[in-house]
Tab-separated table of C-alpha atoms in Angstrom:
chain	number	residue	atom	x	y	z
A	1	UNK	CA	3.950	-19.764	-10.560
A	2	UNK	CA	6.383	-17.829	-8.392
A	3	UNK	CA	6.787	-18.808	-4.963
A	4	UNK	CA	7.215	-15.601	-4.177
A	5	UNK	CA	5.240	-12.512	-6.288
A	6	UNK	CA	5.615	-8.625	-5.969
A	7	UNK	CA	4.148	-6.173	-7.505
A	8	UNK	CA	2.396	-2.603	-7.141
A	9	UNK	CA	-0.850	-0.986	-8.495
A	10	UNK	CA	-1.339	2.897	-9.124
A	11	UNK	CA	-4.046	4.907	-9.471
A	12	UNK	CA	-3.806	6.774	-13.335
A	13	UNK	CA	-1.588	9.120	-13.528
A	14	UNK	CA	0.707	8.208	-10.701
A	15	UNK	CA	3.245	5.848	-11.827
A	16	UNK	CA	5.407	8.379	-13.635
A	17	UNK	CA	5.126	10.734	-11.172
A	18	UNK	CA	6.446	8.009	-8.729
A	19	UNK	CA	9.373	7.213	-10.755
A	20	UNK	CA	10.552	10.738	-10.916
A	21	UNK	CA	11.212	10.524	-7.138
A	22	UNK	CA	12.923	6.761	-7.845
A	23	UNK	CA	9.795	4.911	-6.234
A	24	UNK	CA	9.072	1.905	-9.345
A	25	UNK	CA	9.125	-1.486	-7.693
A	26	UNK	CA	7.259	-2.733	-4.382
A	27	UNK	CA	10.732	-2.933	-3.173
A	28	UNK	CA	11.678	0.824	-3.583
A	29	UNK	CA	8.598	1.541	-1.831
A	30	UNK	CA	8.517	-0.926	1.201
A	31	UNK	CA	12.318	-0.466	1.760
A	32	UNK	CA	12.213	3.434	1.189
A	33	UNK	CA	13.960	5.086	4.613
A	34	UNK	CA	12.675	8.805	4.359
A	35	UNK	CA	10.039	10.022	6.239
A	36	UNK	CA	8.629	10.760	9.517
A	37	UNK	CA	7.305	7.423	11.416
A	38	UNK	CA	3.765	8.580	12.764
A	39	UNK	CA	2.581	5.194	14.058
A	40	UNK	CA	3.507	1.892	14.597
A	41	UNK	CA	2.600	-1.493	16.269
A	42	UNK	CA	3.947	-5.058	15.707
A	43	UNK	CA	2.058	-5.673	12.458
A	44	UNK	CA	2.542	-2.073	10.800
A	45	UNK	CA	3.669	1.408	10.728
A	46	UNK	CA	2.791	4.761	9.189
A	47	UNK	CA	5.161	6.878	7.551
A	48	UNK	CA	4.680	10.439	6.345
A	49	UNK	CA	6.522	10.807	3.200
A	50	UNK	CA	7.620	14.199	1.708
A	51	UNK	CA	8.744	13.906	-2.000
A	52	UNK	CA	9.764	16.248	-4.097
A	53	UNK	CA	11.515	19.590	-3.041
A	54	UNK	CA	9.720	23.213	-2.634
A	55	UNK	CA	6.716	24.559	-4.229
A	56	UNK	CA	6.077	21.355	-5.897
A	57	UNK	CA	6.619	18.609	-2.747
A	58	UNK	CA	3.658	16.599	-1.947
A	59	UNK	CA	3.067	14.990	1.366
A	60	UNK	CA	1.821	11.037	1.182
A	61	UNK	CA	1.490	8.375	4.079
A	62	UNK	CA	3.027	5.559	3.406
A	63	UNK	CA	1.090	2.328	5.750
A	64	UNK	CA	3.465	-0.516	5.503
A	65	UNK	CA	2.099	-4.348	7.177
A	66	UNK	CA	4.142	-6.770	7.775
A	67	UNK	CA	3.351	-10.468	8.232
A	68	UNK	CA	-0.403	-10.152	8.626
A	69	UNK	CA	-2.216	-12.160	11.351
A	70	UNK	CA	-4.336	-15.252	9.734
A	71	UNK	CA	-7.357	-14.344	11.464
A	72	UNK	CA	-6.731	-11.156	8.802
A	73	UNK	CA	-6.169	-13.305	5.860
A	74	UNK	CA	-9.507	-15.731	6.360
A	75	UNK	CA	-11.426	-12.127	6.708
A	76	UNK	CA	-10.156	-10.915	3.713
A	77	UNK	CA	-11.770	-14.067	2.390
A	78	UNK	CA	-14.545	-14.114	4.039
A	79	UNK	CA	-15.365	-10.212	2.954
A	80	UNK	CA	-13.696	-10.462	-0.353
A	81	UNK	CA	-14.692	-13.499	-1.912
A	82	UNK	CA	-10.360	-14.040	-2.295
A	83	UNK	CA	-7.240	-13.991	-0.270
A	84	UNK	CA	-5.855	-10.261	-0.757
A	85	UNK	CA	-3.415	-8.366	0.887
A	86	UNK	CA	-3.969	-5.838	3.492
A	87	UNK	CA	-2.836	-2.577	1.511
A	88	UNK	CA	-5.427	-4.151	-1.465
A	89	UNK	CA	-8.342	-4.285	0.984
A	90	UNK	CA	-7.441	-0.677	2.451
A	91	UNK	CA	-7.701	0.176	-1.492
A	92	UNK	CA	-10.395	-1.555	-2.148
A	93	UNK	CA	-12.958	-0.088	0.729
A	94	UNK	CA	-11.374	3.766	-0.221
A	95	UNK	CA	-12.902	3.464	-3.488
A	96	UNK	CA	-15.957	1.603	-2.187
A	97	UNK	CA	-16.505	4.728	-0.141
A	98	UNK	CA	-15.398	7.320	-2.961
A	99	UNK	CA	-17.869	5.475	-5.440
A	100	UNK	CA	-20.992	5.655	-3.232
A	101	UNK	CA	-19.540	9.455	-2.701
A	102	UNK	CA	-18.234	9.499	1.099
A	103	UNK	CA	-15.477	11.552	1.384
A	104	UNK	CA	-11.958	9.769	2.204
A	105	UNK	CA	-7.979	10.043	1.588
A	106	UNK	CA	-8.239	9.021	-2.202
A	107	UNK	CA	-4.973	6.220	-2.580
A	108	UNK	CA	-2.130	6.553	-5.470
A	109	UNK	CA	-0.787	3.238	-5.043
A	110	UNK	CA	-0.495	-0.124	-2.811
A	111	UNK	CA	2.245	-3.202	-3.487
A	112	UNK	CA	2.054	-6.172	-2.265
A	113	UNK	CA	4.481	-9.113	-1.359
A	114	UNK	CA	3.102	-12.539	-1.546
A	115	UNK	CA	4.248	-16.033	-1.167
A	116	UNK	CA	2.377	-18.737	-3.155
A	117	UNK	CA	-0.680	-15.748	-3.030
A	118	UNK	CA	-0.628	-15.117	0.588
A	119	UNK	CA	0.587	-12.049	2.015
A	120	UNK	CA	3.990	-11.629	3.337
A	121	UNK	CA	4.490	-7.586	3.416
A	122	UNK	CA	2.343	-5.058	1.712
């Protein structure tokens, strides 16, 4: 095992789509500079990405965390039966809301950073 493990999940569909706009690896996305910062604290930020150019640009937000607080990793735990990341729970409860049919922003993709399983950036 990998001390240290990246890697990114996308919805069908998406991961082409992605790549036309040069977004493949966790790092592309984590370390991708455009976009309007819409919020931000010490442990994360949210970024409004516009990719693509006219009649066919689509608007994402990006939420990057970094270094999440342990008190987060023991609930994730706790809630998930497993250690996961913070963009995997975020994933997880959208489509635990979608499936029992409450409306919500329906995700594309998450990636993760880990080191020896534990969440460094997602």
């Amino acid at each position: 095992m990998s001390i240290v493990s990246t890697r990114v999940v996308f919805a069908e569909g998406w991961e082409e789509r992605f790549a036309d706009w040069g977004l493949r690896s966790f790092e592309d996305f984590f370390d991708y500079d455009g976009g309007l910062q819409v919020n931000r604290n010490d442990k994360r930020n949210v970024v409004e990405m516009r990719l693509g150019t006219g009649d066919k640009q689509e608007i994402f937000f990006r939420k990057r965390f970094f270094s999440p607080h342990w008190k987060d990793v023991f609930f994730t735990l706790r809630n998930f039966g497993a250690i996961c990341s913070q963009a995997a729970c975020e994933w997880k409860n959208a489509h635990a809301l979608l499936d029992i049919g409450v409306e919500t922003y329906r995700p594309v993709c998450y990636g993760e950073e880990t080191v020896f399983g534990i969440e460094r950036r997602s």
